[in-house]
Coordinates of C-alpha atoms in Angstrom, one line a residue:
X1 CA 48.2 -34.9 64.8
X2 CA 48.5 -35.8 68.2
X3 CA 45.0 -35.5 70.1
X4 CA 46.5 -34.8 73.4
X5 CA 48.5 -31.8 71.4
X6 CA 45.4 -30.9 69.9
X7 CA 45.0 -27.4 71.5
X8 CA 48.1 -26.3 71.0
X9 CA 48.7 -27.4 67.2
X10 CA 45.4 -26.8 65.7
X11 CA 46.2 -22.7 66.0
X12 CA 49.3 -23.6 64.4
X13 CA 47.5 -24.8 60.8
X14 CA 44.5 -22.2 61.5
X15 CA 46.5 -19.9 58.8
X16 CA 44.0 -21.8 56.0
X17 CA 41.0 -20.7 57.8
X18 CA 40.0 -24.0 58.9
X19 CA 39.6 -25.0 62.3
X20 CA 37.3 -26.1 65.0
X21 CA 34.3 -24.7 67.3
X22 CA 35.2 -24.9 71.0
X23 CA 32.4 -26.7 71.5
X24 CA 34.2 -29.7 68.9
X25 CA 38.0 -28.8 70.9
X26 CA 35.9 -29.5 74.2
X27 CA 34.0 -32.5 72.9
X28 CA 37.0 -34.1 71.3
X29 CA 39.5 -33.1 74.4
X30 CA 36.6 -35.5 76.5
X31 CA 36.2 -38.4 73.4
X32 CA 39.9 -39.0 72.2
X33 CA 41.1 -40.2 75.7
X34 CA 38.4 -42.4 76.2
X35 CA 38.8 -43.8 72.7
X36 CA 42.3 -44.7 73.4
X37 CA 41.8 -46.4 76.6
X38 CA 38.7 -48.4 75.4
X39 CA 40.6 -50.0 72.1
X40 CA 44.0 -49.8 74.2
X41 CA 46.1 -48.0 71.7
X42 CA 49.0 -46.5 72.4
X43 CA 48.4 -43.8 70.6
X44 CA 45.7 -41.7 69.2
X45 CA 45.8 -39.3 66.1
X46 CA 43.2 -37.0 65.6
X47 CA 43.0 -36.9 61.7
X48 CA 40.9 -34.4 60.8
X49 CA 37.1 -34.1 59.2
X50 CA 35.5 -34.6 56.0
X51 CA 32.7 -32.0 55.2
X52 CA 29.1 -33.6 54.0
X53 CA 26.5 -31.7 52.1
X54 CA 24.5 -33.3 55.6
X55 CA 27.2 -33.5 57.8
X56 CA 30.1 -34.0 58.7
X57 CA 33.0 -36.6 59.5
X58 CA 35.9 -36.6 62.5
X59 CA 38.1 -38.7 62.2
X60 CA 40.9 -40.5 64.6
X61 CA 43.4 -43.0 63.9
X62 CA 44.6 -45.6 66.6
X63 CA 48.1 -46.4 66.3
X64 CA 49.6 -49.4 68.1
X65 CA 53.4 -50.0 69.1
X66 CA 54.6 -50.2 65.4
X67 CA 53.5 -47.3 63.5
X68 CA 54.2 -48.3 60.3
X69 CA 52.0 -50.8 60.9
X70 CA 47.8 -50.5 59.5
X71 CA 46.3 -47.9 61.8
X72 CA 42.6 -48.3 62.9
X73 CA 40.4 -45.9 61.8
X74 CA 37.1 -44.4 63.3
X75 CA 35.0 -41.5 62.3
X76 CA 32.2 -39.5 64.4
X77 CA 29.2 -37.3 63.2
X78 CA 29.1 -35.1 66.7
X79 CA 32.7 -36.0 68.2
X80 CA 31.9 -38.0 71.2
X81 CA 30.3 -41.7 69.6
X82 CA 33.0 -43.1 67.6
X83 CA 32.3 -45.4 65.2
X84 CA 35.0 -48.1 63.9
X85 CA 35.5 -48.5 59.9
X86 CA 36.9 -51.9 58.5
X87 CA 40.0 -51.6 56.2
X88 CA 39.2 -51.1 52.5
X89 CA 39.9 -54.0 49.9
X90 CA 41.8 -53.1 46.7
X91 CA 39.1 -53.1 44.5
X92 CA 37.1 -50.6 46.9
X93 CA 39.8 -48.2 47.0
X94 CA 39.7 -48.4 42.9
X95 CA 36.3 -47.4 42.5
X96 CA 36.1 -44.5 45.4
X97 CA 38.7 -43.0 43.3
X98 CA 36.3 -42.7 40.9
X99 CA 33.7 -41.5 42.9
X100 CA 32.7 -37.8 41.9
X101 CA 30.9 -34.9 44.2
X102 CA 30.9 -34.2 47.4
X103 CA 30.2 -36.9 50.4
X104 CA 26.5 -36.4 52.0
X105 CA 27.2 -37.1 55.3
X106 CA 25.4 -39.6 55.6
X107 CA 27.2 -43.4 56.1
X108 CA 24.7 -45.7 54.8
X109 CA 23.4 -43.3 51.8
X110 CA 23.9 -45.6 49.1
X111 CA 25.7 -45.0 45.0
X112 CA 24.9 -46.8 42.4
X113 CA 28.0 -48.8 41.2
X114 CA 26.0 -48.9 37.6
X115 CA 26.6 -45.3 37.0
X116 CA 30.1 -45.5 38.0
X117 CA 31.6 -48.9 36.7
X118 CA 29.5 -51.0 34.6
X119 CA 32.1 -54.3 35.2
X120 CA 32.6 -53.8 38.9
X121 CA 28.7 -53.4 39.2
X122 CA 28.1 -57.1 36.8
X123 CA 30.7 -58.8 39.0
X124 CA 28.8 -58.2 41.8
X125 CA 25.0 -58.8 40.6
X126 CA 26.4 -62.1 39.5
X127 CA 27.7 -63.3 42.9
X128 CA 24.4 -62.4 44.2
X129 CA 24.9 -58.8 45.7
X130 CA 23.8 -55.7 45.3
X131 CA 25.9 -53.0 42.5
X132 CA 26.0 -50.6 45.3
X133 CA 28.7 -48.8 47.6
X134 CA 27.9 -47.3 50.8
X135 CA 29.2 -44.2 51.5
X136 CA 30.8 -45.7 54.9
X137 CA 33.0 -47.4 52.1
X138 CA 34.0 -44.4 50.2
X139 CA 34.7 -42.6 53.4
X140 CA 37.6 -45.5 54.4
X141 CA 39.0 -45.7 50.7
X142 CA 39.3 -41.4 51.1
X143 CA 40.7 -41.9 54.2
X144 CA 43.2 -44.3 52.8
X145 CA 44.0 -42.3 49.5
X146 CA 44.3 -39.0 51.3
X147 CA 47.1 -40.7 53.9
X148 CA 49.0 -42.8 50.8
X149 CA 49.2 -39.3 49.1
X150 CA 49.8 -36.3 51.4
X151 CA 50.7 -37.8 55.1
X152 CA 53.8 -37.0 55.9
X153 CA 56.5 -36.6 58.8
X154 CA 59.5 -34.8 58.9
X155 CA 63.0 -37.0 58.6
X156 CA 64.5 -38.4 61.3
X157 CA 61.1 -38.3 63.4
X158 CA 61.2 -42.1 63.2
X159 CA 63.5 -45.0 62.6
X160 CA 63.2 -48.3 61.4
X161 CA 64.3 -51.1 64.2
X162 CA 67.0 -54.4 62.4
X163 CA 63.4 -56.5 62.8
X164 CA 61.6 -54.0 60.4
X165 CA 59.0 -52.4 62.8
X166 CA 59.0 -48.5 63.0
X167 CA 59.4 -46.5 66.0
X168 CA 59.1 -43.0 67.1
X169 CA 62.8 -41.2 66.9
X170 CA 63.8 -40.5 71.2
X171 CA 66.7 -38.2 70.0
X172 CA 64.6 -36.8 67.3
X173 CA 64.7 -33.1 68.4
X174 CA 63.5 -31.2 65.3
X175 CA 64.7 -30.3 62.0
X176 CA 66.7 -27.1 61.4
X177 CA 65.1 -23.9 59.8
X178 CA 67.1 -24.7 57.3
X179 CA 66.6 -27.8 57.0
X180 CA 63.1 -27.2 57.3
X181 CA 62.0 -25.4 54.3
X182 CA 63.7 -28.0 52.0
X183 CA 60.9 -30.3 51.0
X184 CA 63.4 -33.3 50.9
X185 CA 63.1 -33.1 54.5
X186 CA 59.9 -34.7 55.0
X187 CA 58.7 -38.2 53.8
X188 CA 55.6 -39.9 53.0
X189 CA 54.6 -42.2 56.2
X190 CA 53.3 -45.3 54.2
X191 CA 55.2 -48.1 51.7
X192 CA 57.9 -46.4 49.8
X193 CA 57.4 -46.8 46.3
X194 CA 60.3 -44.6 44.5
X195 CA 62.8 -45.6 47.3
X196 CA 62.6 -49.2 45.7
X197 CA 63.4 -47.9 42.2
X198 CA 67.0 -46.0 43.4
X199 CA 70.1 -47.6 42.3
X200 CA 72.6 -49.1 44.8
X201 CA 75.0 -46.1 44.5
X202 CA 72.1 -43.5 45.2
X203 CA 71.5 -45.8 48.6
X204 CA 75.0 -45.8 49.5
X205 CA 74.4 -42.0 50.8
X206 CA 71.1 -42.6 52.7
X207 CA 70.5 -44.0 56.3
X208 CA 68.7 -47.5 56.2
X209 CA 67.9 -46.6 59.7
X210 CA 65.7 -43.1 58.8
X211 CA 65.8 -43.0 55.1
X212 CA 63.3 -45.9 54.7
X213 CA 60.4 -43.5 53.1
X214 CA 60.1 -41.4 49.9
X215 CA 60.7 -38.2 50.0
X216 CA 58.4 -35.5 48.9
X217 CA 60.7 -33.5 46.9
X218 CA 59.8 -36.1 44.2
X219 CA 56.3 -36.3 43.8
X220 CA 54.5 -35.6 40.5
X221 CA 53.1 -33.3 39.4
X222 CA 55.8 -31.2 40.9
X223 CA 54.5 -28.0 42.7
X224 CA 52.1 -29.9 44.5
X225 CA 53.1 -28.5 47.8
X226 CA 53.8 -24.8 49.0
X227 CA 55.9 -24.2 52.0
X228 CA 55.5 -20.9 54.3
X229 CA 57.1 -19.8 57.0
X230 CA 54.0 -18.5 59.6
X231 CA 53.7 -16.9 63.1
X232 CA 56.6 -15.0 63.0
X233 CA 58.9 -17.4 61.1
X234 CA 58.7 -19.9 63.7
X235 CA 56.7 -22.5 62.4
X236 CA 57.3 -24.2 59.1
X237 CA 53.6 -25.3 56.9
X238 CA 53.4 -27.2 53.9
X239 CA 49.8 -27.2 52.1
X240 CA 49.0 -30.1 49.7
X241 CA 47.8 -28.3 46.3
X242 CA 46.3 -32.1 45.0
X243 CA 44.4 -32.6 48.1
X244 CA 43.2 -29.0 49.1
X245 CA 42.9 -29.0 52.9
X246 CA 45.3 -31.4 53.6
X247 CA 48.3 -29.2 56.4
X248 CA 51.3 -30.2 57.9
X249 CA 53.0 -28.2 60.2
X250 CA 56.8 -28.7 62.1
X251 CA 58.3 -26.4 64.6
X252 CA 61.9 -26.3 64.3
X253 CA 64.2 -27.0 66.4
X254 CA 61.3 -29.0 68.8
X255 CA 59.8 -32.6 68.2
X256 CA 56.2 -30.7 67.4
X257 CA 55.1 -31.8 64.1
X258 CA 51.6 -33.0 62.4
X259 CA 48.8 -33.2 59.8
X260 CA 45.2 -32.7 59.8
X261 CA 43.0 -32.5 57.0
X262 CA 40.1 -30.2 56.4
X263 CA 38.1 -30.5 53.5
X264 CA 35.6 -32.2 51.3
X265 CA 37.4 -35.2 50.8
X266 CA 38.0 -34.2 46.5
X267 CA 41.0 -33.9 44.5
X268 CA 42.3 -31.4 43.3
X269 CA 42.2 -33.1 39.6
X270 CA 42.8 -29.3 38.0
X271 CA 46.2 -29.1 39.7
X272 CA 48.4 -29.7 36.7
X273 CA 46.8 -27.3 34.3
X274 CA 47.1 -25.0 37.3
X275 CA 51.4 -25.1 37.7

């Protein structure tokens, strides 16, 4: 979500239970600003936190004038230093998603590659390093998996220029209540990878300019999210079920929308024996 809209939205996805101190509000209200003007981002997205058996992670994303484009990515153990993470490689996103337990909370505590992928761990004794990932690693890679998977936006909050880069929607003024409690009105806000497989006729209907992202009314297994109509029927939440913690939240009728994840940074694997 948007840090400078960050104490007015967080109430808004408080229904869970999660939240923040005000000492963390106050620290962060100080922090985010500063972040953005010392890595000159346009924007900055507070993302949410990761919960360590020894600590715990905040986390911001800097976004610059294209926002599909890669985001930076920072984390913090007392929300004021920010640290910056480096973009995880293919192969480290394969083996955090094999990572079990919870995080420590601890960035350079260490796991033993050995225990969790024999090959991976070979391949890299061989070229001379050590079979180990550091938990700064796995913390990216979550990041990473938990945005692929569950961030969304609602449609129509941002269109895709002729050139290809992505921009926030001016006349985008906030979905219906109607509209609104469908879930094919919100997409996934990374590569489209079902929108690829449609067949010309099933394009002919959609909008190249804001139908250029999957939509969530497709995603397996189905059930994975619940929608609920809080304070008053005003506001409009949707709760990932495969990434527990993950909350979105839209205001209808009014360009206020966002996500922010609190949780310990596991998925839900139980989910389909639980629909």
């Amino acid at each position: 979500m948007e840090a400078r809209s960050l104490p007015a939205a967080l109430p808004l996805v408080a229904g869970g239970g999660a939240g923040l101190s005000p000492e963390r509000r106050a620290a962060l209200g100080a922090s985010l600003p500063l972040l953005q003007r010392d890595y000159r981002f346009e924007r900055v997205w507070f993302w949410g936190c990761i919960e360590g058996l020894r600590g715990t992670y905040y986390i911001a994303e800097g976004l610059g004038p294209n926002r599909a484009a890669p985001r930076s990515r920072l984390y913090s153990l007392n929300c004021l230093d920010w640290s910056l993470l480096t973009p995880a490689t293919k192969e480290v996103l394969a083996l955090a998603e094999q990572l079990k337990g919870r995080f420590q909370g601890d960035p350079s505590f260490e796991y033993n590659l050995a225990e969790i992928n024999a090959e991976a761990a070979a391949r890299l004794t061989e070229s001379g390093k050590e079979p180990v990932m550091k938990e700064e690693a796995r913390l990216i890679a979550t990041i990473e998996l938990i945005d692929r998977a569950v961030g969304i936006v609602p449609r129509g909050a941002f269109v895709k220029t002729p050139l290809g880069s992505v921009h926030e929607n001016r006349h985008f003024e906030g979905l219906s209540l109607l509209e609104a409690k469908k879930l094919s009105s919100y997409f996934h806000f990374t590569e489209p990878v079902n929108l690829k497989n449609k067949t010309l006729l099933e394009k002919a209907d959609l909008d190249p300019s804001t139908d250029f992202l999957d939509s969530l009314e497709h995603d397996i297994p189905r059930g994975s999210w619940s929608i609920q109509l809080e304070k008053g029927g005003t506001v409009v939440v949707l709760r990932s079920l495969l990434w527990l913690g993950l909350t979105f939240y839209h205001v209808p009728m009014t360009k206020q929308f966002g996500y922010v994840y609190f949780g310990t940074g596991e998925k839900n694997l139980d989910l389909p024996f639980m629909l």
